[in-house]
Coordinates of C-alpha atoms in Angstrom, one line a residue:
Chain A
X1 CA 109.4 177.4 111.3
X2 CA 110.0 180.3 113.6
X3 CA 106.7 182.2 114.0
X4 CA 105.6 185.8 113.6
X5 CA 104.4 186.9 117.7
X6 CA 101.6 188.5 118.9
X7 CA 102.4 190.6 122.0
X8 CA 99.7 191.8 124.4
X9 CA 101.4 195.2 125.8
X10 CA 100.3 195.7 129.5
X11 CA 100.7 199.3 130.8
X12 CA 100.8 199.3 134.7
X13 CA 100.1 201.7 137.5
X14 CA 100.0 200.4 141.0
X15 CA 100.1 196.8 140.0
X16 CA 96.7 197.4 137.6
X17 CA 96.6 197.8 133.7
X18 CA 95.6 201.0 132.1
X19 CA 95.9 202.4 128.6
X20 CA 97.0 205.5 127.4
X21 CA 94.7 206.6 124.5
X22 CA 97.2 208.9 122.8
X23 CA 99.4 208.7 125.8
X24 CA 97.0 211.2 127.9
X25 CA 93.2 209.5 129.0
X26 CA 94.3 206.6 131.1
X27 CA 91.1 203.9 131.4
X28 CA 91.4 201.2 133.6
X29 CA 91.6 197.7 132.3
X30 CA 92.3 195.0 135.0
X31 CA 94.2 193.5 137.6
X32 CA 98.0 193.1 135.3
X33 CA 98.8 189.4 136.4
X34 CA 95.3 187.9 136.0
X35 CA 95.5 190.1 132.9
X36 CA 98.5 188.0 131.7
X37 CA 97.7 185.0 132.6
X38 CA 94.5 184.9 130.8
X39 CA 97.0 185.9 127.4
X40 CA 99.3 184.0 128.0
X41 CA 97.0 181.1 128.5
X42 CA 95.5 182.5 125.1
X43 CA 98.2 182.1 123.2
X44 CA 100.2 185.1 123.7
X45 CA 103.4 184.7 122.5
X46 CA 105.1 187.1 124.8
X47 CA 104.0 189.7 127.5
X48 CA 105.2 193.4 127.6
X49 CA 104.6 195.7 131.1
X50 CA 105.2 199.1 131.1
X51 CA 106.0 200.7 134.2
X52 CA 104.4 203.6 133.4
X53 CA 104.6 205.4 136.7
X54 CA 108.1 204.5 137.4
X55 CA 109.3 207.9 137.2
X56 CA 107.4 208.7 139.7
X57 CA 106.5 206.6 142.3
X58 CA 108.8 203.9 144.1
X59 CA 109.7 200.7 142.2
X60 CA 108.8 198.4 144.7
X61 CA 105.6 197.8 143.9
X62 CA 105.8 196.8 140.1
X63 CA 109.0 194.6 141.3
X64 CA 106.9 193.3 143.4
X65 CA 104.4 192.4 140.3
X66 CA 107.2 190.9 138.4
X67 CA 107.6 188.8 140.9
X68 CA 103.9 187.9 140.5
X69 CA 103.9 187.4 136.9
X70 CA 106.6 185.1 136.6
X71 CA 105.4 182.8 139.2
X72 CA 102.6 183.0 137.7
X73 CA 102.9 182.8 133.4
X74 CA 105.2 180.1 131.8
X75 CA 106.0 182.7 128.8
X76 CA 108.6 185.2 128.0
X77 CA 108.0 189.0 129.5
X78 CA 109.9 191.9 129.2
X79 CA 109.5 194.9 131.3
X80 CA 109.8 198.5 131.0
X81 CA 109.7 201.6 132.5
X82 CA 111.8 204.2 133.7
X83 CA 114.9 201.8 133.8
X84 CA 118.1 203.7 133.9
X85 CA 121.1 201.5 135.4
X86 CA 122.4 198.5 135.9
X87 CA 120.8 198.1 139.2
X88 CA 117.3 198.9 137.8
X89 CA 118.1 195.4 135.5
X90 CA 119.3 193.5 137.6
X91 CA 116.5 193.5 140.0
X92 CA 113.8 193.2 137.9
X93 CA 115.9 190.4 135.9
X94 CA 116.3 188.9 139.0
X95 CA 112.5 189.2 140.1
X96 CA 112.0 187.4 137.2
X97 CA 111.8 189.5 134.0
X98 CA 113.2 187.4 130.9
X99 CA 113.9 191.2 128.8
X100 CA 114.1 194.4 130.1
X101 CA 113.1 197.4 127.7
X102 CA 115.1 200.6 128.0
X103 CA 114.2 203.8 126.1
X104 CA 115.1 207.4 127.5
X105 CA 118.2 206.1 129.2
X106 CA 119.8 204.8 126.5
X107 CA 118.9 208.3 124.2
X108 CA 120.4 210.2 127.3
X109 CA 123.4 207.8 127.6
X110 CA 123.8 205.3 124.5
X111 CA 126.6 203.6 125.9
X112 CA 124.0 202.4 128.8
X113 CA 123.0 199.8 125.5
X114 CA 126.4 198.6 125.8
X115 CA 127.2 198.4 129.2
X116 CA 123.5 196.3 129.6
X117 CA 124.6 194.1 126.9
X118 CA 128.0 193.0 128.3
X119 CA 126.7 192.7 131.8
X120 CA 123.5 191.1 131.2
X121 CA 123.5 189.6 127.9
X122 CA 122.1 191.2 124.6
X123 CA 119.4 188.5 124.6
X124 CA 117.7 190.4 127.6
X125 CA 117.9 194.0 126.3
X126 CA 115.0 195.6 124.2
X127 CA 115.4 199.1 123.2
X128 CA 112.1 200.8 123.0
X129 CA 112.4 203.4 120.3
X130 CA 109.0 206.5 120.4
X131 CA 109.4 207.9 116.8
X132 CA 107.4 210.8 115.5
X133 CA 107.5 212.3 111.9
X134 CA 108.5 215.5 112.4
X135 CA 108.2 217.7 109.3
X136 CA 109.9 220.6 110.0
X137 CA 111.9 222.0 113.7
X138 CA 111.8 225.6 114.2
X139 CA 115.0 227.4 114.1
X140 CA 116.7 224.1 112.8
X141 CA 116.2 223.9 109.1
X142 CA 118.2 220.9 108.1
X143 CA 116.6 218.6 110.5
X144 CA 113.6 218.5 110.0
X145 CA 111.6 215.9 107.3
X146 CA 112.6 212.7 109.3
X147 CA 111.0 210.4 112.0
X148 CA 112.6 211.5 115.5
X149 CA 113.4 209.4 118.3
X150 CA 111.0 210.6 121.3
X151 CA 111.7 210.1 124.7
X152 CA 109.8 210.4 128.1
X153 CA 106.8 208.4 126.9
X154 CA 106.9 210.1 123.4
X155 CA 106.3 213.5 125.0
X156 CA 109.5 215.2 124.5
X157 CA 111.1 215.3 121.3
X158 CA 115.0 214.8 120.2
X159 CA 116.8 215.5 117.1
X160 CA 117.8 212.0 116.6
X161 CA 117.2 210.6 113.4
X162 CA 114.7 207.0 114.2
X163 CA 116.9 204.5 111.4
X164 CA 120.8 205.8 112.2
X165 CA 119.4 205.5 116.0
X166 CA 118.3 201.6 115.0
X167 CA 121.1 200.7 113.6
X168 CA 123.2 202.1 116.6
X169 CA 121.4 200.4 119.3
X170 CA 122.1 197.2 117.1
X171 CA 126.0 197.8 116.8
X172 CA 125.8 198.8 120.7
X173 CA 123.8 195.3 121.6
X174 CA 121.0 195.3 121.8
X175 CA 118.8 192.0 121.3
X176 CA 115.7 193.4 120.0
X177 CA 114.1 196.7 119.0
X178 CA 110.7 197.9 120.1
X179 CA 109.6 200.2 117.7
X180 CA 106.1 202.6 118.2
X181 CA 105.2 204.7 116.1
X182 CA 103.8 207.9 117.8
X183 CA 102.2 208.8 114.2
X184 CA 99.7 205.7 114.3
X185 CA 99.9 205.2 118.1
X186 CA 96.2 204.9 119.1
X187 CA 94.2 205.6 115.6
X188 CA 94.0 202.0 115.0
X189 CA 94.5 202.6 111.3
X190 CA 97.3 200.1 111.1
X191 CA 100.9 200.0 112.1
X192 CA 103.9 202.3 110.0
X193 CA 104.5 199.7 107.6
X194 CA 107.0 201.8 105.9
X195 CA 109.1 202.8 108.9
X196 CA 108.9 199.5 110.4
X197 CA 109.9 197.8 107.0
X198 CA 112.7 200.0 106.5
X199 CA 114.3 199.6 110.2
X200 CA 113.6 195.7 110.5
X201 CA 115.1 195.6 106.4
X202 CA 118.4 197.6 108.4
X203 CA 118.4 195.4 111.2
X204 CA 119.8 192.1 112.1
X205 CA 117.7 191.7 115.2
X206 CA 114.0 191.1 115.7
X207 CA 111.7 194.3 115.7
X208 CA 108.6 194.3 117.8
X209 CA 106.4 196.6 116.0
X210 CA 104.0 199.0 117.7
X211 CA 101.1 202.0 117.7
X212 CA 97.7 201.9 115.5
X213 CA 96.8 198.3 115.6
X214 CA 93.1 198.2 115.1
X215 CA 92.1 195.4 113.1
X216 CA 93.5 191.6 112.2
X217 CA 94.3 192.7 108.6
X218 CA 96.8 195.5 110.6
X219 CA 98.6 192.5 112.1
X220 CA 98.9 190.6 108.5
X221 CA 100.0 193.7 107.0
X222 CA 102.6 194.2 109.0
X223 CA 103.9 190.6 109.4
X224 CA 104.3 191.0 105.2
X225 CA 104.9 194.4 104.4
X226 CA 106.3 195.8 107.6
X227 CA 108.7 193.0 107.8
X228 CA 107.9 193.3 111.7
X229 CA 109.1 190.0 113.5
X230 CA 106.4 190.7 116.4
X231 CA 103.0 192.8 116.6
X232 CA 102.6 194.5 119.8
X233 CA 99.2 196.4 120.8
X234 CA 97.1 197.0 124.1
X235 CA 93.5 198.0 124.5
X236 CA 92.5 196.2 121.5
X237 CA 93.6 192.8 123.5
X238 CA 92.2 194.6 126.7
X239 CA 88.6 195.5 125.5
X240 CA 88.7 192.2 123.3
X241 CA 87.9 194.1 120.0
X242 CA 90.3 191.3 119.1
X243 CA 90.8 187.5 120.6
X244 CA 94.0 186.6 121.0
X245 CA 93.3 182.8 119.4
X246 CA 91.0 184.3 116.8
X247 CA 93.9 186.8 115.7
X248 CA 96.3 184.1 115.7
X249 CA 94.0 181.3 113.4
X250 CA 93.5 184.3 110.9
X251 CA 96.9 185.0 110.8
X252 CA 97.7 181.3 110.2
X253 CA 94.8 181.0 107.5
X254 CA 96.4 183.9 105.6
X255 CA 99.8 181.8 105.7
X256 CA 101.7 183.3 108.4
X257 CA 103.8 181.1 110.5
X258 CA 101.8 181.3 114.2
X259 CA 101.9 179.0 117.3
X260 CA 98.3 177.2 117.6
Chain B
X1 CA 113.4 163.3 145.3
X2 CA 116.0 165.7 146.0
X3 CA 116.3 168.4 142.5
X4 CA 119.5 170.4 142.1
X5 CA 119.8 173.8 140.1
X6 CA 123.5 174.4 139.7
X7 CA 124.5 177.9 140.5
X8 CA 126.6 179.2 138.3
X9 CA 127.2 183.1 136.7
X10 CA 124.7 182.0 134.3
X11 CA 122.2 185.1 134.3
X12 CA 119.1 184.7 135.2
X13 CA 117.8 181.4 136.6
X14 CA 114.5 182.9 138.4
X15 CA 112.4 181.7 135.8
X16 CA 113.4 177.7 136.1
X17 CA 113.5 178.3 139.6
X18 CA 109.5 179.8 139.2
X19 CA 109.2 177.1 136.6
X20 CA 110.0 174.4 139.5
X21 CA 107.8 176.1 141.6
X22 CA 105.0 175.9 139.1
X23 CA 105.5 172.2 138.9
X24 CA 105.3 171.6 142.9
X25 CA 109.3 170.2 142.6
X26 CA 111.1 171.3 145.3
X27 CA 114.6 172.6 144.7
X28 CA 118.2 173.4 145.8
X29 CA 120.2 176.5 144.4
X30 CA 123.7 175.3 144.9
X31 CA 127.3 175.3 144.0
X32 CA 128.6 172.8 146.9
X33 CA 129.5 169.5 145.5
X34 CA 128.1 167.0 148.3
X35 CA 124.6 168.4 147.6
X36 CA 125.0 168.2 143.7
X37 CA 126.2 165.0 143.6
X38 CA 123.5 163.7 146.1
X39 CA 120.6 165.1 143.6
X40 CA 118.0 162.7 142.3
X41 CA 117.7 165.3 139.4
X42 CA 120.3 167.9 138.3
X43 CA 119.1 171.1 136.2
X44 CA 122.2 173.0 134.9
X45 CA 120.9 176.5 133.5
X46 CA 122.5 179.3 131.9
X47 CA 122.1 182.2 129.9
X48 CA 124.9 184.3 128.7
X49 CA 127.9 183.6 126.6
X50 CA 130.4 180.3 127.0
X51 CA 133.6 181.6 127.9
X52 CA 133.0 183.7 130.5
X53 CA 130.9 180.5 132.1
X54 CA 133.4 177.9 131.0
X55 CA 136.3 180.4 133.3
X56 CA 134.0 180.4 136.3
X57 CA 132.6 176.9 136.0
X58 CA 136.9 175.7 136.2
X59 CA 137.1 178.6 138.9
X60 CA 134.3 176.3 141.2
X61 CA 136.1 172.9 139.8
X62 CA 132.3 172.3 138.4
X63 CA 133.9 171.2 134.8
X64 CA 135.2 168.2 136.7
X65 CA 131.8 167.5 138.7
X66 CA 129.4 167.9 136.0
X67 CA 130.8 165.1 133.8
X68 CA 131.0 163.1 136.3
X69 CA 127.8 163.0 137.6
X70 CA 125.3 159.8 137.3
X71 CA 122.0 160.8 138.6
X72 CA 119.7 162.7 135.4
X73 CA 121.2 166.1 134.6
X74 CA 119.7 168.3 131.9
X75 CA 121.3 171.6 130.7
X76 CA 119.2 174.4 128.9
X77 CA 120.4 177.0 126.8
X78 CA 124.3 178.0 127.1
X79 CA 123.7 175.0 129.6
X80 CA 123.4 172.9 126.6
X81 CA 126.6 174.7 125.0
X82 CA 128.9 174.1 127.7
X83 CA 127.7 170.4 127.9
X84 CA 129.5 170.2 124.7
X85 CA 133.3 169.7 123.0
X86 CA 133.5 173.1 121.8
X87 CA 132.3 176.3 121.3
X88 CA 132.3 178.8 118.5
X89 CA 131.7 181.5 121.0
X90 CA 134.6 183.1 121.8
X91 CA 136.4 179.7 120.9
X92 CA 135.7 178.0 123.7
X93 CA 136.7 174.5 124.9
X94 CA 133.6 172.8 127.0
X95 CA 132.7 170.0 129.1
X96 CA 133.0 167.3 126.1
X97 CA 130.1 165.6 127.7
X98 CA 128.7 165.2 123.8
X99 CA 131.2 164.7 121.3
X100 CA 130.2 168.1 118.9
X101 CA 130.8 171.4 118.7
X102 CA 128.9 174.5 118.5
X103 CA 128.7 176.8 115.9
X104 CA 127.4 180.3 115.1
X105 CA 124.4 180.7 112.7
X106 CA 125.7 181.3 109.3
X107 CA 125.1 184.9 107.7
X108 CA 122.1 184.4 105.7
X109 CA 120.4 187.3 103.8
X110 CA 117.5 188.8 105.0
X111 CA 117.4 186.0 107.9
X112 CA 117.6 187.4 111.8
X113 CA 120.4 186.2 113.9
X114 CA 119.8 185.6 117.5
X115 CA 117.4 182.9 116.3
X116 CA 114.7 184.5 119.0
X117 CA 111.2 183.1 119.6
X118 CA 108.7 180.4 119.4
X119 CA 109.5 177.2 116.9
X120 CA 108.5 173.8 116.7
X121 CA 110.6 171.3 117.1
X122 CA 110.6 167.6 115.8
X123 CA 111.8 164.0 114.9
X124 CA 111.5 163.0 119.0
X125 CA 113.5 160.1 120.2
X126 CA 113.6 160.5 123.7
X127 CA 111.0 159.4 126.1
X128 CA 111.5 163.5 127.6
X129 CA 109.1 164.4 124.6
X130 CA 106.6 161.8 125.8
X131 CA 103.3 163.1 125.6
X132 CA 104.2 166.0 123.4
X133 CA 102.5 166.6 119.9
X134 CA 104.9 166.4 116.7
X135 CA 106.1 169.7 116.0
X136 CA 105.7 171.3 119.4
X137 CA 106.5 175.0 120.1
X138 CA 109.2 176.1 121.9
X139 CA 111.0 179.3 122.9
X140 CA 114.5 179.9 121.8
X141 CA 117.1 182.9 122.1
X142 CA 120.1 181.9 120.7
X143 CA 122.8 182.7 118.3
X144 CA 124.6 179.1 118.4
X145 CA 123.7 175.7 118.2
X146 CA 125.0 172.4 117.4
X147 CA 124.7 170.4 114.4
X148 CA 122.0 167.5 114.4
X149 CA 124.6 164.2 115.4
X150 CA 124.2 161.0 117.2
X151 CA 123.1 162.7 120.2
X152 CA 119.9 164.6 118.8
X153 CA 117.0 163.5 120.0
X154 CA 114.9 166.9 118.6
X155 CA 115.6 168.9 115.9
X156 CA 114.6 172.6 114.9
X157 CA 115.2 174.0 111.4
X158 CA 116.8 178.0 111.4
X159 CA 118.4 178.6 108.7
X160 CA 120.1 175.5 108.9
X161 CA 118.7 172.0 111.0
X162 CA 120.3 172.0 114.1
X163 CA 119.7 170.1 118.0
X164 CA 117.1 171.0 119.7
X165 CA 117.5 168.6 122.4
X166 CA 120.5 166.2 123.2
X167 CA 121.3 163.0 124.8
X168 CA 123.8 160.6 126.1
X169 CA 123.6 158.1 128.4
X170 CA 122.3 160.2 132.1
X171 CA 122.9 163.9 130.6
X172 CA 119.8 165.4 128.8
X173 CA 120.2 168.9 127.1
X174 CA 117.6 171.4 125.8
X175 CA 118.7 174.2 123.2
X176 CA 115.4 176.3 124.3
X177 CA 114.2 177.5 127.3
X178 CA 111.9 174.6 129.1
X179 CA 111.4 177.6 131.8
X180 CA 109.0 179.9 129.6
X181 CA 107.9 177.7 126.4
X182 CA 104.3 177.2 128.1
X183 CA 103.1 174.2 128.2
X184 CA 105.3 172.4 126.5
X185 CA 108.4 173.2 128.2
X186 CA 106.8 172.4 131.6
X187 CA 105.6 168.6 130.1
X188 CA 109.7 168.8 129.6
X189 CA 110.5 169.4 132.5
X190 CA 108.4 167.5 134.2
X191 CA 109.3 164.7 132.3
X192 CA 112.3 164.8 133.3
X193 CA 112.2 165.5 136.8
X194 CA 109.6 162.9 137.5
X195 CA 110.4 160.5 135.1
X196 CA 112.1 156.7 136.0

């Protein structure tokens, strides 16, 4: 049976982990390939790093890791970041990456999904989508009341609606969706069930659900009522408020199909 | 023990080639048909879609090599596909190495097509699974597969039951990806490539 995954989520800068507690205080969490080997080894089912300086500073250096983790792990990993062309793929696909995970690029320039896609295979392209409710925008009455599609690490706000922008990436190619919810990102009150039942109910590609993971019962509830295909979180793995094996043996115990 | 991965424009081969690494197996990366048909092993990779491979693998006169060969050869993933009569994807006549053809999940409500991620994988008969347990995990990313047949020596249940793994005489052929299924896929591989 195929399983439900657990996905540690390693953000990097300068080839080290950190975590962005509401996308602002950054705390250090450890070296990113020992970091992912000891998941992996614990079961992970996947890996995510997030390039989260790429914008920034040169690529060479988390290339460089890429390199290092998939010489090093013998699971999938997908990797983000700041990736805006064809080139950025293919040399991090080619350093190793199994998925690459595209998010303001392909708001900017959808047809970047497509392009990706036919070039490199949907299987290897996750779009990361940063949605916020937004009750109201000033000065634009009829769009407000909706969760918006955020770019630029959730700081910047569009006027795209989240589930038409789901269902697009799908139709464009895309091979999975990575969906955080800015709303619950970093309360660890639980994941948005509701949005993330909604979009994986749309789509007819997996859904990596993200943001507000904070206990094991999160996980289970959105496994069943979030219809997620894949939990995703970070410093709850990283400060091991939750084991990896324990996480998955609960999960199994409350019937979820999980790789033991 | 001389191990040749066929290059092809099959995406993304780092990983078996890290995979290899992992292992200790030293490896060629090769097209040329001396060196590939002077392999003790044979590893024929691929991820991407079957007839865009199928035009390039005529293109290099590999359709003709590959069948022919007698040393072990295992394909994984669109590997697998090509190793076969006939594809659904994009309608695609293949190497007819087994006698089957591939065909696209069926739309199912409520169930996810690529078939993407870990599942277990079962009824072994094939010394390659030595050593495994029953019902081992496995990582797969794929949209097509063949029907279980004469040649299955693993099965995996999506939607439907389907090959996991295939065999005929020297040519061994995984539907998953040996490269990044943890431990299991390196037993795999290793099986292979050190095997008898």
């Amino acid at each position: 049976m195929l399983t439900k995954r657990i996905i540690p989520c390693l953000d990097v800068k300068d080839g080290r982990t950190v975590k962005g507690v509401n996308f602002v205080n950054l705390r250090d969490a450890g070296d990113a390939v020992e970091l992912g080997a000891l998941y992996a080894a614990q079961g992970a089912d996947e890996l995510v790093f997030l390039d989260i300086t790429a914008t920034v500073e040169g690529r060479g250096t988390f290339i460089e890791l890429v390199r290092r983790v998939a010489h090093t792990v013998n699971i999938p990993f997908t990797v983000g970041g700041g990736i805006s062309s064809k080139a950025d793929v293919s040399a991090l696909l080619h350093a190793g990456a199994d998925k690459v995970s595209i998010n303001s690029a392909a708001v900017r320039n959808p047809a970047l999904i497509d392009e990706l896609a036919l070039e490199f295979g949907s299987q290897c392209i996750v779009v990361a989508i940063d949605s916020r409710y937004v009750p109201h925008i000033e000065d634009v009455p009829d769009a407000g009341g909706d969760h918006l599609v955020h770019t630029h690490g959730g700081r910047t706000p569009t006027a795209i609606k989240t589930i038409p922008w789901a269902k697009e990436v799908e139709d464009r190619g895309a091979g999975e969706i990575l969906l955080t919810s800015m709303d619950t990102d970093g309360t660890k009150n639980g994941f948005a069930l509701e949005l993330t039942a909604t979009i994986s109910g749309a789509a007819n590609i997996p859904v990596i659900a993200s943001g507000g993971a904070g206990t094991m019962d999160h996980f289970q509830e959105v496994f069943t009522t979030g219809k997620a295909d894949a939990g995703l979180a970070a410093s709850i793995f990283h400060f091991r408020e939750i084991d990896i094996p324990d996480l998955k043996q609960y999960l199994q115990d409350k019937g979820l199909p999980m790789r033991l | 023990m001389k191990t040749v991965i066929i290059k092809y424009n099959a995406g993304n081969v780092q990983s078996v080639m890290y995979a290899l690494d992992r292992l200790g197996v030293n490896y060629l990366y090769t097209d040329e048909e001396e060196e590939i048909r002077s392999a003790d092993r044979v590893i024929f990779p691929g991820v991407g879609e079957a007839s865009t491979a199928m035009a390039y693998l005529r293109s290099k006169k590999l359709d003709k090599l590959i069948p022919s060969l007698t040393q072990p050869v295992l394909g994984t993933c669109i590997g697998m596909q090509l190793m076969c009569r006939y594809s659904e994807e994009n309608s695609t006549d293949c190497l007819g190495i087994f006698d089957v053809d591939v065909k696209r999940f069926p739309k199912t409500p409520g169930v996810k097509v690529p078939h993407m991620g870990w599942n277990s994988i079962y009824d072994y008969q094939s010394t390659l699974l030595t050593g495994l347990e029953e019902k081992a995990y496995v990582y797969f990313v794929h949209s097509y597969a063949p029907p279980v047949c004469d040649y299955t020596i693993a099965t995996c249940n999506y939607i439907h039951p389907f090959s996991a793994m295939l065999h005929r005489d020297n040519f061994y052929a995984a539907q998953f990806h040996c490269e990044i299924s943890g431990d299991v896929g390196e037993k795999i591989l290793s099986n292979f490539l050190k095997g008898e």
